[in-house]
Amino acid sequence: MTSGQARNDGSRLTSDSAGAFEVTHRLILSIAVPMTLGFLTTPLLGLVDTAVVGRLGDATLLAGLAVGAVVFDLIFVTFNFLRSATTGLVAQAFGRGDRRAEQTVFWRSMTIALTAGLATIVLSPLLLSAGLALLDPGDAVAEVTRTYFLWRILAAPASLANYTILGYVLGRGQATLGLLLQTLINGVNIVLSITLGLYAGWGVAGVAIATLTGEMVGALIGSVVVVSRFDPTARPTWREIAERTGLARLFALNRDIMIRSFVLLAVFLVMTRVGTTFGPVTLAANAVLMTIFLVAGYYLDGLANAAEQLTGRAIGAQYRPAFERALKMTAVWSFALAALTTLGFFLFGDDIVDLLTTAPDVRSSAYAYTPWAALTATTGALAFLMDGVFIGATWSRDMRNMMLAAFAIYIAALCAFVPFFGNHGLWASLNLFLLCRGLLLLSRIPRRSAQTFAAQ
C-alpha cells in the first residue's frame, strides 16, 4: 500500500511508513546531511554574534553576551523536551504508520510551547534577577546582559514553537524541510545581527533584536508549512489531544528530559561560574572557545538526528534489525566526522579565534586553551549519538540517570583538577564529562533493546 493509498480504520491512518524497512548509508545521510547543514547555521550565528560584539573591542561586552547566552540556555533548556519528546513520539508513530498520532503529538506539544512561552515573558523580571544572582558577573557585565535579555525574552513563545515544529519534522524524517526552516531562522538572525549590531551601531541590543525577529519569522512560516501538509482525514479531535494516557506519557518524558537537560546546562553553568573566578579576559576567552565546542556539537547533531528518527521508527515498527543497523552505521559516521572535526580545529583553531575577537588579551588567553576545545568533538561524539538513540527510543529515564552519574564525575573532576591546573583543569573536566556520558549510555543499550524487542 502506498502513502497515496493510505486507509483510515477509524483511529489511525496506516501508510507505507509502517513495518520493516532497510537502513542504508543513503537513508542516514538523507537525514544527517540536511540537518547538519541546518544546525551549522546555529553555531554560525553564534560565531557572527560573538564576532559582532567582539569587534567592538571591549571584553566586558563579550563577557556580557556570554552571560546572557547562559541565562537563556538556563531558561530554554527547561523546555527542550518540546523538541526531543516530540521527535521520539512522532518517529514511533511514523514507524507504526499512525498519522493521527503524529498530529496529536504535534498539537499537544504546540499548546504547551505557546503557553510556556507567554508565561516566560510574564516571569522574565524574576528570571533575569535569578540568573544574574546565580552567575554574579559583576556590575558592568550584568548591565550588558540586562540589555540583551530584555529584548531577546520577547521571542520566547516563537522560540518554543520552533522547538515543536523542528521536533515534528525530524520525527517524520523530513530533513530537507528542517534544513530550510533552520536556515530561515538563523539566516534572518545573522543578517540582522550584522546590520543592527555592527553597522547600525546598536551593539548587544541589535544582536538580541535580530534573534527576536528570526525566531518570529521562523515560527510563523514553519507553522503554516507544517499544518498545511497535515492529512485532513487524520485530524485529531481536542478530546484526543487532551487524552489522559497520552498526556501522562508526554509529561513523563518531559520530566526526565527536563532533568537531563537541566543537568547538562548545569555543566556549562558551572563552567561559566568557575570561569568568572579567572577574570573577565579568561571568561571572554572561554566564551570564544565554547563557540568552537558548539560548532563541533551541532556538526554531530545531524547524525544524532538520523539516529533519533531511525531508531524511533524501528521501535514503532517493532523491527529490531533496523534498530541495530541504524545504531552501528550512525556510530561509524559519527566517529569519522568527530575525528576530522578535531583535526580541523587543531590545525586552524587559532585562526578561528582571530576571526572572533580583535582584543589582544582575549586572543592570547584563548590560544592556550584551543586544543582542549578541539578535543571536545572526539570526546563528545558518543554522547551526541547516544542522545539521539535514547530520544528516538524514548528511554528517557536512562538518559536522566546516566546524566546524573556523569555530572557527579564532572564535579569530582573539577574539585581535583581546577585547584592545580586552573582553566586547563576546567576544560579537562568538560572533556571527561562528555566521554563518561557517552560510555554510560552505551552500557544501557543491550538491556534496553532486549526489553523493547522482547517479542522478537
CSV table of N, CA, C and O in Angstrom, one decimal, residues 44-69 140-141 143-145 147-149 152 189-190 192-211 280 283-285 287-288 291 353-362:
chain,number,residue,atom,x,y,z
A,44,LEU,N,27.1,29.1,13.4
A,44,LEU,CA,27.5,30.2,12.6
A,44,LEU,C,26.9,31.5,13.1
A,44,LEU,O,27.6,32.5,13.1
A,45,LEU,N,25.6,31.4,13.6
A,45,LEU,CA,25.0,32.5,14.2
A,45,LEU,C,25.8,32.9,15.5
A,45,LEU,O,26.0,34.1,15.7
A,46,GLY,N,26.2,31.9,16.3
A,46,GLY,CA,27.0,32.2,17.4
A,46,GLY,C,28.3,32.9,17.1
A,46,GLY,O,28.8,33.8,17.8
A,47,LEU,N,28.9,32.4,16.0
A,47,LEU,CA,30.2,33.0,15.5
A,47,LEU,C,30.0,34.5,15.1
A,47,LEU,O,30.8,35.3,15.5
A,48,VAL,N,28.9,34.7,14.4
A,48,VAL,CA,28.6,36.1,14.0
A,48,VAL,C,28.3,37.0,15.2
A,48,VAL,O,28.8,38.1,15.3
A,49,ASP,N,27.4,36.5,16.1
A,49,ASP,CA,27.1,37.3,17.3
A,49,ASP,C,28.4,37.6,18.1
A,49,ASP,O,28.6,38.8,18.5
A,50,THR,N,29.2,36.6,18.3
A,50,THR,CA,30.4,36.8,19.0
A,50,THR,C,31.4,37.8,18.3
A,50,THR,O,32.0,38.6,18.9
A,51,ALA,N,31.5,37.6,17.0
A,51,ALA,CA,32.3,38.4,16.2
A,51,ALA,C,31.9,39.9,16.1
A,51,ALA,O,32.7,40.8,16.2
A,52,VAL,N,30.5,40.1,16.0
A,52,VAL,CA,30.0,41.4,16.0
A,52,VAL,C,30.3,42.1,17.3
A,52,VAL,O,30.8,43.3,17.3
A,53,VAL,N,30.1,41.5,18.5
A,53,VAL,CA,30.3,42.1,19.7
A,53,VAL,C,31.8,42.1,20.0
A,53,VAL,O,32.4,43.1,20.5
A,54,GLY,N,32.6,41.1,19.6
A,54,GLY,CA,34.0,41.0,19.8
A,54,GLY,C,34.7,42.1,19.1
A,54,GLY,O,35.7,42.7,19.6
A,55,ARG,N,34.2,42.5,17.9
A,55,ARG,CA,34.9,43.6,17.1
A,55,ARG,C,34.6,45.0,17.7
A,55,ARG,O,35.2,46.0,17.2
A,56,LEU,N,33.8,45.1,18.7
A,56,LEU,CA,33.7,46.4,19.4
A,56,LEU,C,34.9,46.6,20.3
A,56,LEU,O,35.0,47.7,20.8
A,57,GLY,N,35.7,45.6,20.5
A,57,GLY,CA,37.0,45.7,21.2
A,57,GLY,C,36.9,45.8,22.7
A,57,GLY,O,37.8,46.3,23.4
A,58,ASP,N,35.7,45.5,23.3
A,58,ASP,CA,35.6,45.6,24.8
A,58,ASP,C,35.2,44.2,25.3
A,58,ASP,O,34.2,43.6,25.0
A,59,ALA,N,36.1,43.7,26.2
A,59,ALA,CA,35.9,42.3,26.8
A,59,ALA,C,34.7,42.3,27.6
A,59,ALA,O,34.0,41.2,27.7
A,60,THR,N,34.3,43.4,28.2
A,60,THR,CA,33.1,43.5,29.0
A,60,THR,C,31.8,43.2,28.2
A,60,THR,O,30.9,42.4,28.7
A,61,LEU,N,31.8,43.7,27.0
A,61,LEU,CA,30.6,43.5,26.1
A,61,LEU,C,30.5,42.0,25.7
A,61,LEU,O,29.5,41.4,25.7
A,62,LEU,N,31.7,41.4,25.4
A,62,LEU,CA,31.7,40.0,25.0
A,62,LEU,C,31.4,39.1,26.2
A,62,LEU,O,30.6,38.1,26.1
A,63,ALA,N,31.9,39.4,27.4
A,63,ALA,CA,31.5,38.7,28.6
A,63,ALA,C,30.0,38.8,28.9
A,63,ALA,O,29.4,37.8,29.3
A,64,GLY,N,29.5,40.0,28.7
A,64,GLY,CA,28.0,40.2,29.0
A,64,GLY,C,27.2,39.4,28.0
A,64,GLY,O,26.1,38.8,28.4
A,65,LEU,N,27.6,39.3,26.8
A,65,LEU,CA,26.9,38.5,25.8
A,65,LEU,C,26.9,37.0,26.2
A,65,LEU,O,26.0,36.3,26.1
A,66,ALA,N,28.1,36.6,26.7
A,66,ALA,CA,28.3,35.2,27.1
A,66,ALA,C,27.4,34.8,28.3
A,66,ALA,O,26.8,33.8,28.3
A,67,VAL,N,27.3,35.7,29.2
A,67,VAL,CA,26.5,35.5,30.4
A,67,VAL,C,25.0,35.5,30.0
A,67,VAL,O,24.2,34.7,30.5
A,68,GLY,N,24.6,36.4,29.1
A,68,GLY,CA,23.3,36.4,28.6
A,68,GLY,C,22.9,35.2,27.9
A,68,GLY,O,21.8,34.7,28.1
A,69,ALA,N,23.8,34.6,27.1
A,69,ALA,CA,23.5,33.4,26.4
A,69,ALA,C,23.3,32.2,27.4
A,69,ALA,O,22.4,31.4,27.2
A,140,ALA,N,29.3,45.8,35.6
A,140,ALA,CA,29.5,46.2,34.2
A,140,ALA,C,29.0,45.1,33.3
A,140,ALA,O,28.2,45.4,32.3
A,141,VAL,N,29.4,43.9,33.5
A,141,VAL,CA,28.9,42.8,32.7
A,141,VAL,C,27.4,42.6,32.8
A,141,VAL,O,26.7,42.3,31.9
A,143,GLU,N,25.1,44.7,33.4
A,143,GLU,CA,24.3,45.7,32.6
A,143,GLU,C,24.2,45.4,31.2
A,143,GLU,O,23.2,45.5,30.5
A,144,VAL,N,25.3,44.8,30.6
A,144,VAL,CA,25.2,44.4,29.2
A,144,VAL,C,24.3,43.2,29.1
A,144,VAL,O,23.5,43.2,28.1
A,145,THR,N,24.3,42.3,30.0
A,145,THR,CA,23.5,41.1,30.0
A,145,THR,C,22.0,41.6,30.1
A,145,THR,O,21.1,41.0,29.4
A,147,THR,N,20.6,44.3,29.1
A,147,THR,CA,20.1,44.9,27.8
A,147,THR,C,19.8,43.8,26.8
A,147,THR,O,18.7,43.8,26.1
A,148,TYR,N,20.7,42.8,26.7
A,148,TYR,CA,20.5,41.7,25.8
A,148,TYR,C,19.2,40.9,26.2
A,148,TYR,O,18.4,40.5,25.3
A,149,PHE,N,19.0,40.6,27.5
A,149,PHE,CA,17.9,39.8,28.0
A,149,PHE,C,16.6,40.5,27.7
A,149,PHE,O,15.6,39.8,27.2
A,152,ARG,N,15.6,39.9,24.0
A,152,ARG,CA,15.5,38.6,23.5
A,152,ARG,C,14.4,37.8,24.1
A,152,ARG,O,13.8,36.9,23.5
A,189,ASN,N,18.4,36.0,11.4
A,189,ASN,CA,19.1,36.4,12.6
A,189,ASN,C,20.5,36.9,12.2
A,189,ASN,O,20.9,38.0,12.7
A,190,ILE,N,21.3,36.2,11.4
A,190,ILE,CA,22.6,36.6,11.1
A,190,ILE,C,22.7,37.9,10.3
A,190,ILE,O,23.4,38.8,10.6
A,192,LEU,N,20.5,40.4,10.3
A,192,LEU,CA,20.1,41.5,11.1
A,192,LEU,C,21.1,41.7,12.2
A,192,LEU,O,21.3,42.9,12.7
A,193,SER,N,21.8,40.7,12.7
A,193,SER,CA,22.8,40.8,13.7
A,193,SER,C,23.9,41.7,13.2
A,193,SER,O,24.4,42.6,13.9
A,194,ILE,N,24.4,41.4,12.0
A,194,ILE,CA,25.4,42.2,11.4
A,194,ILE,C,24.9,43.7,11.1
A,194,ILE,O,25.6,44.7,11.4
A,195,THR,N,23.7,43.7,10.6
A,195,THR,CA,23.2,45.1,10.2
A,195,THR,C,22.9,45.9,11.4
A,195,THR,O,23.3,47.1,11.4
A,196,LEU,N,22.2,45.4,12.4
A,196,LEU,CA,21.8,46.2,13.5
A,196,LEU,C,22.9,46.3,14.6
A,196,LEU,O,23.2,47.4,15.1
A,197,GLY,N,23.6,45.2,14.8
A,197,GLY,CA,24.6,45.2,15.9
A,197,GLY,C,25.9,45.9,15.5
A,197,GLY,O,26.5,46.6,16.3
A,198,LEU,N,26.3,45.8,14.2
A,198,LEU,CA,27.6,46.4,13.8
A,198,LEU,C,27.4,47.7,13.0
A,198,LEU,O,27.9,48.8,13.4
A,199,TYR,N,26.7,47.6,11.9
A,199,TYR,CA,26.6,48.8,11.0
A,199,TYR,C,25.7,49.9,11.6
A,199,TYR,O,26.0,51.1,11.4
A,200,ALA,N,24.6,49.5,12.2
A,200,ALA,CA,23.7,50.5,12.8
A,200,ALA,C,24.2,50.9,14.2
A,200,ALA,O,23.7,51.9,14.7
A,201,GLY,N,25.2,50.2,14.7
A,201,GLY,CA,25.8,50.6,16.0
A,201,GLY,C,25.0,50.3,17.2
A,201,GLY,O,25.2,50.9,18.3
A,202,TRP,N,24.0,49.4,17.1
A,202,TRP,CA,23.2,49.0,18.3
A,202,TRP,C,23.8,48.0,19.2
A,202,TRP,O,23.3,47.8,20.3
A,203,GLY,N,24.9,47.4,18.8
A,203,GLY,CA,25.7,46.5,19.7
A,203,GLY,C,24.9,45.3,20.2
A,203,GLY,O,24.2,44.7,19.4
A,204,VAL,N,25.0,45.1,21.5
A,204,VAL,CA,24.3,43.9,22.0
A,204,VAL,C,22.8,43.9,21.8
A,204,VAL,O,22.2,42.9,21.6
A,205,ALA,N,22.2,45.1,21.9
A,205,ALA,CA,20.8,45.2,21.7
A,205,ALA,C,20.4,44.8,20.3
A,205,ALA,O,19.4,44.2,20.1
A,206,GLY,N,21.2,45.2,19.3
A,206,GLY,CA,21.0,44.8,17.9
A,206,GLY,C,21.0,43.3,17.7
A,206,GLY,O,20.2,42.8,17.0
A,207,VAL,N,22.0,42.7,18.4
A,207,VAL,CA,22.1,41.2,18.3
A,207,VAL,C,20.8,40.6,18.9
A,207,VAL,O,20.3,39.6,18.3
A,208,ALA,N,20.3,41.1,20.0
A,208,ALA,CA,19.1,40.5,20.6
A,208,ALA,C,17.9,40.7,19.8
A,208,ALA,O,17.1,39.8,19.6
A,209,ILE,N,17.7,41.9,19.2
A,209,ILE,CA,16.6,42.2,18.3
A,209,ILE,C,16.6,41.3,17.1
A,209,ILE,O,15.6,40.8,16.6
A,210,ALA,N,17.8,41.0,16.6
A,210,ALA,CA,18.0,40.1,15.4
A,210,ALA,C,17.5,38.7,15.8
A,210,ALA,O,16.8,38.0,15.0
A,211,THR,N,17.8,38.2,17.0
A,211,THR,CA,17.3,36.9,17.4
A,211,THR,C,15.8,36.9,17.5
A,211,THR,O,15.1,35.9,17.1
A,280,PRO,N,37.7,38.6,33.7
A,280,PRO,CA,36.9,38.9,32.5
A,280,PRO,C,37.6,38.4,31.2
A,280,PRO,O,37.0,38.0,30.3
A,283,LEU,N,37.3,34.6,31.0
A,283,LEU,CA,35.9,34.4,30.8
A,283,LEU,C,35.5,34.6,29.3
A,283,LEU,O,34.8,33.8,28.7
A,284,ALA,N,36.0,35.7,28.8
A,284,ALA,CA,35.8,36.1,27.4
A,284,ALA,C,36.4,35.0,26.5
A,284,ALA,O,35.9,34.6,25.4
A,285,ALA,N,37.6,34.6,26.8
A,285,ALA,CA,38.3,33.6,26.0
A,285,ALA,C,37.6,32.3,26.0
A,285,ALA,O,37.4,31.6,25.0
A,287,ALA,N,34.4,32.0,26.4
A,287,ALA,CA,33.2,32.2,25.5
A,287,ALA,C,33.5,32.0,24.1
A,287,ALA,O,32.7,31.4,23.3
A,288,VAL,N,34.7,32.5,23.6
A,288,VAL,CA,35.1,32.3,22.2
A,288,VAL,C,35.3,30.8,22.0
A,288,VAL,O,34.8,30.3,20.9
A,291,THR,N,32.3,28.6,21.5
A,291,THR,CA,31.7,28.6,20.2
A,291,THR,C,32.3,27.5,19.3
A,291,THR,O,31.5,26.9,18.5
A,353,VAL,N,39.9,31.8,16.4
A,353,VAL,CA,39.9,32.8,17.5
A,353,VAL,C,40.2,34.2,17.0
A,353,VAL,O,39.5,35.2,17.4
A,354,ASP,N,41.1,34.4,16.0
A,354,ASP,CA,41.4,35.7,15.5
A,354,ASP,C,40.2,36.3,14.8
A,354,ASP,O,40.0,37.5,14.8
A,355,LEU,N,39.4,35.4,14.2
A,355,LEU,CA,38.2,35.9,13.5
A,355,LEU,C,37.1,36.4,14.5
A,355,LEU,O,36.3,37.3,14.1
A,356,LEU,N,37.1,35.8,15.6
A,356,LEU,CA,36.0,36.0,16.6
A,356,LEU,C,36.2,37.2,17.5
A,356,LEU,O,35.3,37.8,18.0
A,357,THR,N,37.5,37.6,17.7
A,357,THR,CA,37.7,38.8,18.5
A,357,THR,C,39.0,39.5,18.1
A,357,THR,O,40.0,38.9,17.6
A,358,THR,N,39.0,40.8,18.3
A,358,THR,CA,40.2,41.6,18.0
A,358,THR,C,40.9,42.0,19.2
A,358,THR,O,42.0,42.7,19.1
A,359,ALA,N,40.4,41.7,20.4
A,359,ALA,CA,41.0,42.1,21.7
A,359,ALA,C,42.3,41.2,21.8
A,359,ALA,O,42.2,40.0,22.0
A,360,PRO,N,43.5,41.9,21.9
A,360,PRO,CA,44.7,41.1,22.0
A,360,PRO,C,44.8,40.2,23.2
A,360,PRO,O,45.3,39.1,23.2
A,361,ASP,N,44.3,40.7,24.4
A,361,ASP,CA,44.4,39.9,25.6
A,361,ASP,C,43.5,38.7,25.6
A,361,ASP,O,43.9,37.6,26.0
A,362,VAL,N,42.3,38.8,25.0
A,362,VAL,CA,41.4,37.7,24.8
A,362,VAL,C,42.0,36.7,23.9
A,362,VAL,O,42.0,35.4,24.1
